[in-house]
GROMACS .gro file of C-alpha atoms in nm:
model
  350
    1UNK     CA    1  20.016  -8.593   5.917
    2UNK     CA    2  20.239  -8.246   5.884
    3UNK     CA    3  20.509  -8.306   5.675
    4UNK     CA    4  20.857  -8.427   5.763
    5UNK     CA    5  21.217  -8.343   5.780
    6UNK     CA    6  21.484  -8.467   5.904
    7UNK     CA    7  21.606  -8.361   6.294
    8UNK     CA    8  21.946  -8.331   6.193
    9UNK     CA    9  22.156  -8.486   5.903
   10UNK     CA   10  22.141  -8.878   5.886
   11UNK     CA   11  22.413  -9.043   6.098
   12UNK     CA   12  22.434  -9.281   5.883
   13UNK     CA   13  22.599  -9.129   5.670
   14UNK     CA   14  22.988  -9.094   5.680
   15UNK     CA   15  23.064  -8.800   5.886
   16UNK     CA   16  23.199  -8.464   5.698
   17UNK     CA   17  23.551  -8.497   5.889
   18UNK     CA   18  23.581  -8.862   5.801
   19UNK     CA   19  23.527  -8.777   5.418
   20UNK     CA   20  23.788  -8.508   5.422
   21UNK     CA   21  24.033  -8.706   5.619
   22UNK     CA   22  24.001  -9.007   5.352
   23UNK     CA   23  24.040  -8.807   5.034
   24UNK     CA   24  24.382  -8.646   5.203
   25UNK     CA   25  24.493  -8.984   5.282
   26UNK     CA   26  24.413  -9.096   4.926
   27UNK     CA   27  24.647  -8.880   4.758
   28UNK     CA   28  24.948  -8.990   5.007
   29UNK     CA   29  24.873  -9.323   5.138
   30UNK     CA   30  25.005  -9.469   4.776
   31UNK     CA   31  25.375  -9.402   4.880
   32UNK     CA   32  25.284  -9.472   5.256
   33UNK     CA   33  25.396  -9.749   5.462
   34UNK     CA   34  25.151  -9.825   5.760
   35UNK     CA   35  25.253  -9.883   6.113
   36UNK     CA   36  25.283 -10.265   6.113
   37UNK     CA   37  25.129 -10.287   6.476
   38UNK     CA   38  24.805 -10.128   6.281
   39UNK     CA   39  24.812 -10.331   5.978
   40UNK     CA   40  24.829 -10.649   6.238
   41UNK     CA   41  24.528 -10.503   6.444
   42UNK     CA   42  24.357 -10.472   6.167
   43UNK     CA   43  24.384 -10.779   6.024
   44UNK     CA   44  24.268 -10.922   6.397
   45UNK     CA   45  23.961 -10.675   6.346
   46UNK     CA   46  23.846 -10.895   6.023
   47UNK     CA   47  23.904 -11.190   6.167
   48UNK     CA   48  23.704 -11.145   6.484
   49UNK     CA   49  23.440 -11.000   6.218
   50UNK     CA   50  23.400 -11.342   6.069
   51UNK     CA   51  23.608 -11.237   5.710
   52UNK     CA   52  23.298 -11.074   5.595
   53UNK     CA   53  23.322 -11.012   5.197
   54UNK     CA   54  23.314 -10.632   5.247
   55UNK     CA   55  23.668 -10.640   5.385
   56UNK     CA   56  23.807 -10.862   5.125
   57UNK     CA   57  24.126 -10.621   5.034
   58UNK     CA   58  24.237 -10.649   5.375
   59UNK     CA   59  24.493 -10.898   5.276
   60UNK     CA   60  24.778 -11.034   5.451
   61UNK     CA   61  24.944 -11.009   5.133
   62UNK     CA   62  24.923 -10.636   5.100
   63UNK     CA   63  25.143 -10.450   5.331
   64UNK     CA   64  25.037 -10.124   5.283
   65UNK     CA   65  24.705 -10.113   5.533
   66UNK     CA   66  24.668  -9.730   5.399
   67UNK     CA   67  24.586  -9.882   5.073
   68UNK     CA   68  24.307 -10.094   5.204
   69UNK     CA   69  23.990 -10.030   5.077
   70UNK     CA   70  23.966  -9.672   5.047
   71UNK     CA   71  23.687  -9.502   5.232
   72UNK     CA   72  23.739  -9.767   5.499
   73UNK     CA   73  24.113  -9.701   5.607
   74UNK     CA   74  24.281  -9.385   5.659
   75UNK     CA   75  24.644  -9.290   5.831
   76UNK     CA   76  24.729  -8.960   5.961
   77UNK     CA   77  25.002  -8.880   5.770
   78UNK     CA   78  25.324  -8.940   5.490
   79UNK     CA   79  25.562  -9.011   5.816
   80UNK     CA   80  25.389  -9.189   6.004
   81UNK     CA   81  25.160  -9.392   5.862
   82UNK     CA   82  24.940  -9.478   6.181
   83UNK     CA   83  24.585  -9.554   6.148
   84UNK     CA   84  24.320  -9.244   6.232
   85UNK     CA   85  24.008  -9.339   6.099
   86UNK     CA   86  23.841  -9.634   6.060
   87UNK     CA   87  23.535  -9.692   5.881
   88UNK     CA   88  23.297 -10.049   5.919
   89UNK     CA   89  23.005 -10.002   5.713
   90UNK     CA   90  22.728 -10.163   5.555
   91UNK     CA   91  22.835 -10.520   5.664
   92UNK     CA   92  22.525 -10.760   5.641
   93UNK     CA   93  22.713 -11.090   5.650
   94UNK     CA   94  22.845 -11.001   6.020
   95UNK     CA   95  22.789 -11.211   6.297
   96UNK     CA   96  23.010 -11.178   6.575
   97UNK     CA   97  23.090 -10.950   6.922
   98UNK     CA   98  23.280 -10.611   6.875
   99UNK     CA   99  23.627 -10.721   6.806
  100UNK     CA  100  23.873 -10.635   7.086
  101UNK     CA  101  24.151 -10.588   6.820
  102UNK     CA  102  23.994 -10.274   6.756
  103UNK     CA  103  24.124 -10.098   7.104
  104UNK     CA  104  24.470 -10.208   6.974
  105UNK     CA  105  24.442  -9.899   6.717
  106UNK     CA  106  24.584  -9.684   6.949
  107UNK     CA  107  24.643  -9.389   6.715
  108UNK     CA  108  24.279  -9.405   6.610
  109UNK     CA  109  24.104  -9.063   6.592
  110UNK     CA  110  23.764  -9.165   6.452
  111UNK     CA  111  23.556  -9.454   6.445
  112UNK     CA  112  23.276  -9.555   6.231
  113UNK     CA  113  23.066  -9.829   6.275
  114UNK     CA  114  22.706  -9.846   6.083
  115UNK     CA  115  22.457 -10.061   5.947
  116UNK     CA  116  22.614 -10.366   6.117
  117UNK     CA  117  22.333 -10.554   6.222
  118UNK     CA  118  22.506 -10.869   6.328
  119UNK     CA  119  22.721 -10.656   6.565
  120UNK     CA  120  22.673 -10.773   6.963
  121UNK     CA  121  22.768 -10.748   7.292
  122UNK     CA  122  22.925 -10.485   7.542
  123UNK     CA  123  23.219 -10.264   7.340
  124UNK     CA  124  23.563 -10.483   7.492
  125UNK     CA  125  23.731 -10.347   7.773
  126UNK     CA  126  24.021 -10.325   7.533
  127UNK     CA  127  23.831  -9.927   7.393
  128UNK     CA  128  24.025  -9.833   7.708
  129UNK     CA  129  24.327  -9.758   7.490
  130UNK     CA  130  24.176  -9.572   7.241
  131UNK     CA  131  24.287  -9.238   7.447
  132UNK     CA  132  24.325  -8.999   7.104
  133UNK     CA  133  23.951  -9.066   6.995
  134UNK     CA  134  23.742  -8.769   6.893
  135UNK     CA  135  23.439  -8.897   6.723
  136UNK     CA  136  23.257  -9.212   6.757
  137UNK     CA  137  22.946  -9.286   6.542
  138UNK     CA  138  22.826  -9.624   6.590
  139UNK     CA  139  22.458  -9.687   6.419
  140UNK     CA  140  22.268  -9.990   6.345
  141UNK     CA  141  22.380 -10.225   6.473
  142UNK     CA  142  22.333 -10.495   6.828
  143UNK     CA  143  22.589 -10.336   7.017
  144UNK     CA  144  22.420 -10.405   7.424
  145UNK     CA  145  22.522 -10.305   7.765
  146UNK     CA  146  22.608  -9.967   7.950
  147UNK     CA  147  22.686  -9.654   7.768
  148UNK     CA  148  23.101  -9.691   7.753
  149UNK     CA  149  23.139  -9.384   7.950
  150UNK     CA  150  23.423  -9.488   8.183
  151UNK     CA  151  23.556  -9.696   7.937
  152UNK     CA  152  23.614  -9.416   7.715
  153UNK     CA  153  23.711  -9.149   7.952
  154UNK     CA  154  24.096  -9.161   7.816
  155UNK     CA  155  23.961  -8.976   7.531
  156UNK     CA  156  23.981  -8.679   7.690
  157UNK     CA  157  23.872  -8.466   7.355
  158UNK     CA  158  23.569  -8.690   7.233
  159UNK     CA  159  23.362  -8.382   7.063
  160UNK     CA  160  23.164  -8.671   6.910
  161UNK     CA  161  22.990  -8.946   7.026
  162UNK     CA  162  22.673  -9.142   6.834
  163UNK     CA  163  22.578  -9.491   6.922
  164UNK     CA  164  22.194  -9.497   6.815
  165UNK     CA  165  21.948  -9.747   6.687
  166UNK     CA  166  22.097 -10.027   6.893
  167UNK     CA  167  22.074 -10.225   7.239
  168UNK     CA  168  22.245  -9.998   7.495
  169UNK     CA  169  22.057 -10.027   7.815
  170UNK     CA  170  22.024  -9.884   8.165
  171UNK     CA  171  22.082  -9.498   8.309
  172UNK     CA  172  22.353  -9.237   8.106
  173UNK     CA  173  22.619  -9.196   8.309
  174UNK     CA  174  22.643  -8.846   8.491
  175UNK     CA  175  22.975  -8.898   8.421
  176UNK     CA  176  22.967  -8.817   8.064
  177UNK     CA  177  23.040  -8.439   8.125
  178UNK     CA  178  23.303  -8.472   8.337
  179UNK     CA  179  23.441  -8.707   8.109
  180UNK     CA  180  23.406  -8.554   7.797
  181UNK     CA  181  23.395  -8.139   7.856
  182UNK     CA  182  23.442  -8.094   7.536
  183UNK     CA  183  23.117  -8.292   7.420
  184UNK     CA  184  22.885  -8.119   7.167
  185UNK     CA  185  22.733  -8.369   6.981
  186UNK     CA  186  22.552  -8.675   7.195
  187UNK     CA  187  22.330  -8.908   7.019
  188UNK     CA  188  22.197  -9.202   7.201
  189UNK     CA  189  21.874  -9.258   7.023
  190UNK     CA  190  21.698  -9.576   6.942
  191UNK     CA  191  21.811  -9.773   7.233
  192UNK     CA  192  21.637  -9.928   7.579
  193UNK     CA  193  21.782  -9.675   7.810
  194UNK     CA  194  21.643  -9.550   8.114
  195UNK     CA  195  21.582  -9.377   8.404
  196UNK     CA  196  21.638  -8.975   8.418
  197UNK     CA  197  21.828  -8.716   8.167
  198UNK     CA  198  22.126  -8.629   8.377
  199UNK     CA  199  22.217  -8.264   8.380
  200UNK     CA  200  22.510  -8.076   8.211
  201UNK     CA  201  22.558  -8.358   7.934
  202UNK     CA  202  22.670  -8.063   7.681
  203UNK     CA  203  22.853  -7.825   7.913
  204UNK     CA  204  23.009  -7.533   7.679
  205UNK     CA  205  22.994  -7.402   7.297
  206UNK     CA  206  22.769  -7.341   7.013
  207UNK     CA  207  22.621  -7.560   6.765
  208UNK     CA  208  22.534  -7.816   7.041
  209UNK     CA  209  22.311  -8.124   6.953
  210UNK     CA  210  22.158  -8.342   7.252
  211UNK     CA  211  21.961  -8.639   7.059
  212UNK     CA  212  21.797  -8.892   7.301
  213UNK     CA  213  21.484  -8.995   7.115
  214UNK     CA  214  21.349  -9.361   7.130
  215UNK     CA  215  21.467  -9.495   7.456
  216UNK     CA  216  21.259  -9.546   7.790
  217UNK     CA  217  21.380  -9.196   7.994
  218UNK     CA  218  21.189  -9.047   8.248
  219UNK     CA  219  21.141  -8.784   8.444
  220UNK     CA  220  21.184  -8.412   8.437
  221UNK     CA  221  21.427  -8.230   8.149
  222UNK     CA  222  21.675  -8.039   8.354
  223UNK     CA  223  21.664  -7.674   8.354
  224UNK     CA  224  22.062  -7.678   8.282
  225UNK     CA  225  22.013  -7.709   7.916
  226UNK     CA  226  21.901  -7.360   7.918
  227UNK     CA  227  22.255  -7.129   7.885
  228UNK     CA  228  22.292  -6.786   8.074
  229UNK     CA  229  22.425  -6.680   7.761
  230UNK     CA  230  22.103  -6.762   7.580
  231UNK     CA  231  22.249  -7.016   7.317
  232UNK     CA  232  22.121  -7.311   7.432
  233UNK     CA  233  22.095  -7.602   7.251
  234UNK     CA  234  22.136  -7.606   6.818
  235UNK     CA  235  21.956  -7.860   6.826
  236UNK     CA  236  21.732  -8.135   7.096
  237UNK     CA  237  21.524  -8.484   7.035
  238UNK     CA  238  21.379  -8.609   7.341
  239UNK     CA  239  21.074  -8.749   7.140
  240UNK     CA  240  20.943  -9.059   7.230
  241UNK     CA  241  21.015  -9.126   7.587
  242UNK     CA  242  20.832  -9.055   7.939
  243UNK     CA  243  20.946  -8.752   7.995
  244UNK     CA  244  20.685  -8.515   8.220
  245UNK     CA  245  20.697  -8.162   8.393
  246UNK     CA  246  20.716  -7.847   8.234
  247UNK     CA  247  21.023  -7.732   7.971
  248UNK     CA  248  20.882  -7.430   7.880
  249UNK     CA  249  21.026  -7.264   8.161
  250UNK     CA  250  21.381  -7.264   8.033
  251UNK     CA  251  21.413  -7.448   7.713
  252UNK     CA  252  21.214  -7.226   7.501
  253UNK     CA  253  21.274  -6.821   7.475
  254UNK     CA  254  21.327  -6.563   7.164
  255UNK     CA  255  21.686  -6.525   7.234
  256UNK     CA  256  21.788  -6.892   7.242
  257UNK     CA  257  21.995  -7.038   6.936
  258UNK     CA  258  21.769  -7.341   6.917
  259UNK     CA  259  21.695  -7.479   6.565
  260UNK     CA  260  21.509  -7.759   6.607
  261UNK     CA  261  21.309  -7.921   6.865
  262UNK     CA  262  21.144  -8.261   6.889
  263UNK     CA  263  20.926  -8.333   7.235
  264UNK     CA  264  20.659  -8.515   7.058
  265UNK     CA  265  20.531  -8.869   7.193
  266UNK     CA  266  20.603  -8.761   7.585
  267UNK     CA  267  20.361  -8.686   7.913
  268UNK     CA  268  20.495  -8.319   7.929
  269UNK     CA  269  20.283  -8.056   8.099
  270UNK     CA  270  20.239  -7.667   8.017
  271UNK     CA  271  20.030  -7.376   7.940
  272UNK     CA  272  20.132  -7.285   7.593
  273UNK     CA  273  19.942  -6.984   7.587
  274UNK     CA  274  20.245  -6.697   7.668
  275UNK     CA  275  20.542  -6.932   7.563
  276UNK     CA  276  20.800  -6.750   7.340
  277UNK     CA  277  20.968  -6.936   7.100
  278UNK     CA  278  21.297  -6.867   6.944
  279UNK     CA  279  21.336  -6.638   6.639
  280UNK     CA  280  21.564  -6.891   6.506
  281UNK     CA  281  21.346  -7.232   6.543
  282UNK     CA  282  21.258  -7.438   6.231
  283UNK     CA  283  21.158  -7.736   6.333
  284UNK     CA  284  20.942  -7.757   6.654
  285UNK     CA  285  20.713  -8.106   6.720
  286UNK     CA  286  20.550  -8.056   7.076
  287UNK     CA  287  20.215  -8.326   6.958
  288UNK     CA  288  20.143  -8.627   7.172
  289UNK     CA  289  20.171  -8.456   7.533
  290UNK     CA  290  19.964  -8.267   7.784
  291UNK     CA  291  20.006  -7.901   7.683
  292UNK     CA  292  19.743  -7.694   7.753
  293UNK     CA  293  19.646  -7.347   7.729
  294UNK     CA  294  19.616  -7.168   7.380
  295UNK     CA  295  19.842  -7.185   7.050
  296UNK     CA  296  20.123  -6.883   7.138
  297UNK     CA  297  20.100  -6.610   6.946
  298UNK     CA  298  20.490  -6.561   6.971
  299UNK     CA  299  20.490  -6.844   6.684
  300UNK     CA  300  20.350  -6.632   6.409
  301UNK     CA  301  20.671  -6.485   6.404
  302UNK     CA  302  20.874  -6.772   6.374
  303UNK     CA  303  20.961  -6.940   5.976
  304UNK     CA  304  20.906  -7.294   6.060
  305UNK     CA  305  20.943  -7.565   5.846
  306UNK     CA  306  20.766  -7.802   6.015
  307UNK     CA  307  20.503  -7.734   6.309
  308UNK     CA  308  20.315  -8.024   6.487
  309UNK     CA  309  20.143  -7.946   6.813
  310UNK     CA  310  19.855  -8.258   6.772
  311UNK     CA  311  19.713  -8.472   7.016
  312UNK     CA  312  19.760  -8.185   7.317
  313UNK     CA  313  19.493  -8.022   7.527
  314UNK     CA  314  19.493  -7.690   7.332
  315UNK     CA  315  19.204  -7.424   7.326
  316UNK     CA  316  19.107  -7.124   7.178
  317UNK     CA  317  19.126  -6.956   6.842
  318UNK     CA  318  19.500  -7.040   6.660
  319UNK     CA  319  19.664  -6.673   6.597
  320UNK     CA  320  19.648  -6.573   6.250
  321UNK     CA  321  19.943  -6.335   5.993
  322UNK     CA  322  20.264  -6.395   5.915
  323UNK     CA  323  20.424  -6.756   5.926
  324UNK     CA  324  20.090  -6.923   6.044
  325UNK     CA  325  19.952  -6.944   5.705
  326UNK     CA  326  20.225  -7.211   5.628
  327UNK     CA  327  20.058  -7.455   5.867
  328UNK     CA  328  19.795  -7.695   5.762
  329UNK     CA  329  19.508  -7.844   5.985
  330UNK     CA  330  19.684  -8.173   6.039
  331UNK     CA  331  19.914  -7.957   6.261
  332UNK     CA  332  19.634  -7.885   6.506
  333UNK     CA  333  19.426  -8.179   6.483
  334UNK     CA  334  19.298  -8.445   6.788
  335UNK     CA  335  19.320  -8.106   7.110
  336UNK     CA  336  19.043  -7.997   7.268
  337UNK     CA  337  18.853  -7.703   7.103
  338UNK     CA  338  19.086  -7.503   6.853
  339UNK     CA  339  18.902  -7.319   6.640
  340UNK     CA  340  19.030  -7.022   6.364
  341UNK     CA  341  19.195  -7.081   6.033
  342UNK     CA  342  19.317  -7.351   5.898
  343UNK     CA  343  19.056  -7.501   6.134
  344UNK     CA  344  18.654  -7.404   6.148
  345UNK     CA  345  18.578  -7.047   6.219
  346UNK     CA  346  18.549  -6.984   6.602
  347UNK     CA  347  18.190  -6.986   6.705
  348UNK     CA  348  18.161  -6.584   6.822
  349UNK     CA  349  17.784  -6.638   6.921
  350UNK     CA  350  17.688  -6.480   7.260
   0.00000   0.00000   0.00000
C-alpha cells in the first residue's frame, strides 16, 4: 500500500498552547496561591474519577492546586491564581461518567482529556459554565451522546474543539458556526455520527482544519468549503464515511491553500481527467470511490508526499515528468485500465 503520513499532528498529544501555558505557570505557580473554589472543584473532579493513581498529588493536604502535578494543572497568573488549563491524561484505571465538578472551573481556558478509556456518558449539563473556554481536545475515550454544541455555546471564542475516537452519535449541529465563529480547528473523527456535513462549519481565516473521518456521514460535501478568496481549507479528512456526489467542483483548484486531503473509503463520483489540484497539496488520498475519467495531468506539478488514487474507475495512460516519478504502482493499483509508467506500457497497437 503507498506509504503513510500522518493527516495532521496527533491529537493526542498535548496541544502546543497547553505546553507553553504549563511551563509559564511552572516558574510562578511555586509562590502562587490557587483560587480555593478551584482547588475544591478539583478535588470533586478526582473524586467523581474514582481516585485514579494518576492524580495522586491532588491532595487535600496541599493547598496550593497550582502545584499539583505539573503538566496536569495550570493557573493563569501570580494574582490570581485561577485554574486555565486542565490536563486528564493517560488514565487507564478510570471508570466513571464525566465529572460535573469539572463545569465548576469557571476560569478554565483549555481542556484536555485523552486516552481515558473508562470515560462515559453525555458531557454534564454543568460544561454550561465553562463560558471562557477556547480549546477542547477530548480523545480516547467513551464519552456518548450529541455533539455539546448548545451546551457549549457560552464559549463564545472556542477556536478549538477535538472530541475524536469516541461514542458521540447522531447529526452535527448546524449550530456549530453560529456558535463558535471563530472555529478553525473541528475534529470529530472516530465516532458513530450521522446524517449530512452541515455547511459553513469553519466560517473565516487561514490555517483551517475540518477532520470528520470515521463516522457514518452521508450525503453531498457542501460547496461552502470552497472560499471566494481561494484559501479554502489547510487541511480536510472526510475519509471513511458515505459521502457521494462530486467535490471536484469546488474543493479542488491551483489557487486553493489546501495541504492535505483525505476522501478515501467514500462513494464519491467524478471525472478526474481536467481536475486541477492545488500547487500547495501534499497529501491527497482520493482511493476507494467512484472517480472516473483519466489520472490529471495538473498533478505532475504538484510535490506530494503521499498520492493514493486505488480502487477508482480510472483509465488511460498516467501522465509522466516532474513529481510523478515519486509515485509507485501501489498508488494506481485495483481501476480499470491504467496503463504508462510505473504501471505496464500502454498497448499503442492499432
Amino acid at each position: 500500500m503507498p506509504s503513510r503520513i500522518p493527516l495532521v499532528p496527533s491529537t493526542s498529544s498535548v496541544p502546543l498552547l497547553l505546553i507553553i501555558l504549563l511551563y509559564s505557570a511552572a516558574a510562578s505557580d511555586a509562590v502562587t496561591a490557587c483560587d480555593p473554589g478551584d482547588r475544591a472543584a478539583l478535588l470533586r473532579v478526582k473524586a467523581q474519577l474514582g481516585d485514579p493513581a494518576g492524580l495522586s498529588s491532588w491532595r487535600a493536604s496541599s493547598a496550593n492546586c497550582c502545584a499539583w502535578d505539573p503538566g496536569a494543572v495550570a493557573c493563569g497568573g501570580a494574582s490570581s491564581g485561577r485554574v486555565t488549563a486542565l490536563a486528564l491524561c493517560s488514565l487507564p484505571d478510570v471508570s466513571a461518567r464525566v465529572p460535573a465538578a469539572l463545569g465548576d472551573l469557571s476560569a478554565l481556558e483549555i481542556l484536555q482529556i485523552v486516552s481515558v478509556p473508562g470515560l462515559s456518558g453525555p458531557f454534564p449539563a454543568s460544561f454550561a459554565g465553562l463560558t471562557r473556554l477556547r480549546d477542547v481536545n477530548v480523545n480516547g475515550t467513551s464519552i456518548s451522546g450529541a455533539v455539546p454544541a448548545s451546551l457549549l455555546a457560552g464559549a463564545a471564542n472556542l477556536s478549538t474543539l477535538v472530541i475524536a475516537n469516541s461514542k458521540l452519535a447522531g447529526p452535527i449541529p448546524v449550530s456549530l458556526s453560529s456558535f463558535f465563529p471563530n472555529l478553525r480547528y473541528l475534529d470529530l473523527s472516530g465516532n458513530l455520527l450521522t446524517g449530512a456535513i452541515p455547511p459553513g462549519l469553519l466560517l473565516h481565516g487561514s490555517f483551517r482544519f475540518l477532520l470528520l473521518s470515521n463516522n457514518r456521514l452521508t450525503g453531498e460535501i457542501p460547496s461552502g468549503y470552497a472560499d471566494a478568496d481561494g484559501e479554502g481549507l489547510y487541511a480536510v479528512d472526510l475519509s471513511r464515511n458515505q459521502l457521494a456526489g462530486d467535490p471536484s467542483r469546488f474543493l479542488f483548484g491551483i489557487t486553493k491553500g489546501t495541504a492535505r486531503i483525505d476522501l478515501s473509503w467514500n462513494a464519491l463520483e467524478f471525472d478526474m481527467t481536467g481536475v486541477e489540484f492545488p500547487h500547495h497539496l501534499r497529501f491527497l488520498d482520493l482511493s476507494h470511490n467512484r472517480i472516473t475519467g483519466s489520472v490529471a495531468k495538473s498533478l505532475r506539478d504538484v510535490r506530494l508526499e503521499h498520492f493514493d488514487v486505488s480502487y477508482n474507475q480510472l483509465c488511460g495512460e498516467i501522465p509522466a515528468g516532474r513529481f510523478m516519478a515519486a509515485h509507485g504502482a501501489e498508488c494506481y493499483e485495483h481501476n480499470r485500465c491504467l496503463c504508462g509508467a510505473p504501471l505496464p506500457p500502454c498497448n499503442t497497437t492499432v
